[in-house]
Amino acid sequence: TGRRATVRCSFVQLYKEQAYDLLNPSPAPTAPGMTQGLQAKAGGLSGMGSALRMRWNKADDFYLENLFKVECASSEEVLAAFKRGVSNKAMAAHRMNDASSRSHCLCTLYIDSAPVASPSEVISSRLTLVDLAGSERSAQTGATDGTLRDESLAINKSLFTLRQVVLALSANSTQQQQQQQQ
């Protein structure tokens, strides 16, 4: 009753409301002013190409078009893919942090497993690890103009939106629980 498993990994950065692929094999140069990873520029990040487009279909639900997924044969390969993605994140220094993440990131493992005797009976799972950038106050970070300010505004806006989603889901869940108890 042996099983065969396939593991793939993707790493996405949400930077100023755009999704970028951190495992795309295209080169991602380190730029002046950035402590590591990618250079911020008007409209996106240099070195990573265009932002990924979000799509929807019945089979996959919501997905990012052309997202690169690295096949990993061992835990060491998963860790190497994770480290490669982290090294490509947009980072910058400000008064409070020498290596401040300028984005939110999602590292996803896709696991497909099937019995060796019945390879068409696939069970698919995925695990997504989320790294949210922290909220920022421009008076504390010194980000009063330029790219750092724009990034701070985008980070705070997305965290506010996420809060609203969590509150709405929580309220909906509470209502459902109350209805079930009646």
Short mmCIF file of C-alpha atoms in Angstrom, two decimals:
data_model
loop_
_atom_site.label_atom_id
_atom_site.label_comp_id
_atom_site.label_asym_id
_atom_site.label_seq_id
_atom_site.Cartn_x
_atom_site.Cartn_y
_atom_site.Cartn_z
CA THR A 1 0.00 0.00 0.00
CA GLY A 2 2.87 2.40 -0.80
CA ARG A 3 2.20 5.91 -1.97
CA ARG A 4 4.09 8.22 -4.27
CA ALA A 5 4.15 11.91 -3.40
CA THR A 6 5.07 15.00 -5.38
CA VAL A 7 5.90 18.23 -3.57
CA ARG A 8 6.05 21.61 -5.27
CA CYS A 9 6.73 25.01 -3.77
CA SER A 10 5.77 28.55 -4.78
CA PHE A 11 6.67 31.87 -3.16
CA VAL A 12 4.65 35.02 -3.86
CA GLN A 13 5.27 38.56 -2.72
CA LEU A 14 2.42 41.05 -2.43
CA TYR A 15 4.07 44.40 -2.98
CA LYS A 16 1.97 47.58 -3.29
CA GLU A 17 -1.14 45.52 -4.15
CA GLN A 18 0.60 43.51 -6.90
CA ALA A 19 1.68 39.84 -6.79
CA TYR A 20 5.25 38.94 -7.80
CA ASP A 21 6.81 35.49 -8.17
CA LEU A 22 9.89 35.17 -5.94
CA LEU A 23 10.93 31.78 -7.38
CA ASN A 24 10.81 32.79 -11.02
CA PRO A 25 14.15 31.80 -12.52
CA SER A 26 14.69 35.25 -14.10
CA PRO A 27 17.51 37.12 -12.36
CA ALA A 28 16.69 39.47 -9.51
CA PRO A 29 19.58 41.91 -9.04
CA THR A 30 20.30 43.63 -5.74
CA ALA A 31 20.04 47.37 -6.26
CA PRO A 32 21.53 50.40 -4.53
CA GLY A 33 19.60 51.42 -1.41
CA MET A 34 18.12 47.95 -0.87
CA THR A 35 19.64 45.71 1.81
CA GLN A 36 18.81 42.58 -0.19
CA GLY A 37 16.36 41.32 -2.74
CA LEU A 38 14.61 43.58 -5.21
CA GLN A 39 14.65 47.23 -6.08
CA ALA A 40 11.39 49.12 -5.77
CA LYS A 41 10.50 51.28 -8.76
CA ALA A 42 7.44 53.10 -10.01
CA GLY A 43 4.83 50.54 -10.97
CA GLY A 44 6.50 47.49 -9.45
CA LEU A 45 9.81 45.79 -8.73
CA SER A 46 12.79 45.64 -11.06
CA GLY A 47 14.25 42.23 -11.73
CA MET A 48 11.01 40.29 -11.34
CA GLY A 49 9.17 41.18 -14.52
CA SER A 50 5.51 42.07 -14.53
CA ALA A 51 3.09 41.46 -11.74
CA LEU A 52 1.21 38.16 -11.90
CA ARG A 53 -2.42 38.25 -12.96
CA MET A 54 -5.06 36.76 -10.69
CA ARG A 55 -7.48 34.43 -12.48
CA TRP A 56 -10.40 32.21 -11.55
CA ASN A 57 -11.81 28.95 -12.88
CA LYS A 58 -13.98 26.19 -11.42
CA ALA A 59 -11.16 23.67 -11.10
CA ASP A 60 -8.57 25.90 -9.43
CA ASP A 61 -10.75 28.60 -7.88
CA PHE A 62 -8.56 31.74 -7.64
CA TYR A 63 -4.98 31.35 -8.84
CA LEU A 64 -2.05 33.41 -10.12
CA GLU A 65 -1.44 32.98 -13.83
CA ASN A 66 2.05 31.67 -14.74
CA LEU A 67 3.09 31.18 -11.11
CA PHE A 68 6.36 29.23 -11.04
CA LYS A 69 6.21 26.09 -8.87
CA VAL A 70 9.49 24.37 -8.03
CA GLU A 71 9.33 20.58 -7.71
CA CYS A 72 11.17 19.49 -4.55
CA ALA A 73 12.44 15.96 -3.96
CA SER A 74 13.52 16.49 -0.34
CA SER A 75 13.06 18.75 2.66
CA GLU A 76 16.46 20.28 1.85
CA GLU A 77 15.16 21.32 -1.59
CA VAL A 78 12.04 22.85 0.00
CA LEU A 79 14.24 24.82 2.41
CA ALA A 80 16.51 25.94 -0.46
CA ALA A 81 13.46 27.20 -2.42
CA PHE A 82 12.21 29.01 0.69
CA LYS A 83 15.59 30.68 1.23
CA ARG A 84 15.78 31.67 -2.45
CA GLY A 85 12.34 33.31 -2.16
CA VAL A 86 13.28 35.14 1.04
CA SER A 87 16.46 36.46 -0.60
CA ASN A 88 14.34 37.95 -3.42
CA LYS A 89 11.95 39.85 -1.12
CA ALA A 90 11.77 43.64 -1.33
CA MET A 91 13.67 44.98 1.67
CA ALA A 92 14.78 48.46 2.70
CA ALA A 93 16.25 50.25 5.69
CA HIS A 94 14.52 52.93 7.74
CA ARG A 95 15.08 54.48 11.17
CA MET A 96 13.59 51.54 13.07
CA ASN A 97 14.86 48.59 11.04
CA ASP A 98 17.91 47.99 8.84
CA ALA A 99 16.17 45.16 6.96
CA SER A 100 12.48 45.99 6.80
CA SER A 101 10.24 43.78 4.68
CA ARG A 102 8.31 45.98 2.26
CA SER A 103 5.71 43.36 1.37
CA HIS A 104 3.57 40.46 2.47
CA CYS A 105 4.66 36.99 1.34
CA LEU A 106 3.01 33.60 0.83
CA CYS A 107 5.09 30.43 0.61
CA THR A 108 2.92 27.50 -0.50
CA LEU A 109 3.66 23.78 -0.55
CA TYR A 110 1.54 21.73 -2.96
CA ILE A 111 1.47 18.02 -2.12
CA ASP A 112 -0.01 15.41 -4.44
CA SER A 113 -0.11 11.83 -3.22
CA ALA A 114 -1.37 8.66 -4.92
CA PRO A 115 -1.12 4.92 -4.32
CA VAL A 116 1.60 3.37 -6.44
CA ALA A 117 -0.94 0.76 -7.63
CA SER A 118 -3.56 3.44 -8.55
CA PRO A 119 -1.76 6.60 -9.71
CA SER A 120 -5.01 8.22 -10.86
CA GLU A 121 -6.38 8.32 -7.26
CA VAL A 122 -4.58 11.54 -6.35
CA ILE A 123 -5.11 13.33 -3.06
CA SER A 124 -4.01 16.97 -3.25
CA SER A 125 -3.20 19.23 -0.33
CA ARG A 126 -1.57 22.57 0.13
CA LEU A 127 -0.06 24.44 3.03
CA THR A 128 0.47 28.20 2.84
CA LEU A 129 2.78 30.04 5.21
CA VAL A 130 1.99 33.77 5.37
CA ASP A 131 4.44 36.49 6.39
CA LEU A 132 2.70 39.83 6.90
CA ALA A 133 4.72 43.04 6.92
CA GLY A 134 4.14 44.98 10.12
CA SER A 135 2.13 48.18 10.24
CA GLU A 136 4.24 51.30 10.12
CA ARG A 137 4.01 54.86 11.45
CA SER A 138 5.84 57.31 9.24
CA ALA A 139 6.83 59.50 12.19
CA GLN A 140 8.73 56.56 13.70
CA THR A 141 10.25 55.14 10.50
CA GLY A 142 11.09 58.47 8.89
CA ALA A 143 9.17 57.46 5.76
CA THR A 144 7.63 60.85 5.08
CA ASP A 145 8.09 60.95 1.31
CA GLY A 146 9.11 58.84 -1.67
CA THR A 147 9.15 55.08 -2.05
CA LEU A 148 9.29 54.22 1.68
CA ARG A 149 6.19 56.34 2.34
CA ASP A 150 4.33 54.76 -0.60
CA GLU A 151 5.29 51.29 0.61
CA SER A 152 4.19 52.11 4.17
CA LEU A 153 0.83 53.36 2.92
CA ALA A 154 0.32 50.17 0.85
CA ILE A 155 1.31 47.95 3.80
CA ASN A 156 -1.06 49.73 6.19
CA LYS A 157 -3.91 49.76 3.67
CA SER A 158 -3.61 46.02 3.05
CA LEU A 159 -3.43 45.25 6.78
CA PHE A 160 -6.56 47.36 7.34
CA THR A 161 -8.35 45.48 4.53
CA LEU A 162 -7.26 42.13 5.99
CA ARG A 163 -8.61 43.22 9.38
CA GLN A 164 -11.98 44.05 7.79
CA VAL A 165 -12.09 40.61 6.11
CA VAL A 166 -11.27 38.80 9.36
CA LEU A 167 -13.92 40.80 11.24
CA ALA A 168 -16.54 40.03 8.57
CA LEU A 169 -15.68 36.32 8.60
CA SER A 170 -15.78 36.29 12.39
CA ALA A 171 -19.17 38.02 12.48
CA ASN A 172 -20.53 35.59 9.90
CA SER A 173 -19.21 32.63 11.88
CA THR A 174 -20.78 33.96 15.10
CA GLN A 175 -24.15 34.38 13.35
CA GLN A 176 -23.99 30.83 12.00
CA GLN A 177 -23.17 29.45 15.45
CA GLN A 178 -26.09 31.35 16.99
CA GLN A 179 -28.47 30.04 14.31
CA GLN A 180 -27.31 26.46 14.91
CA GLN A 181 -27.90 26.79 18.65
CA GLN A 182 -31.51 27.92 18.15
#
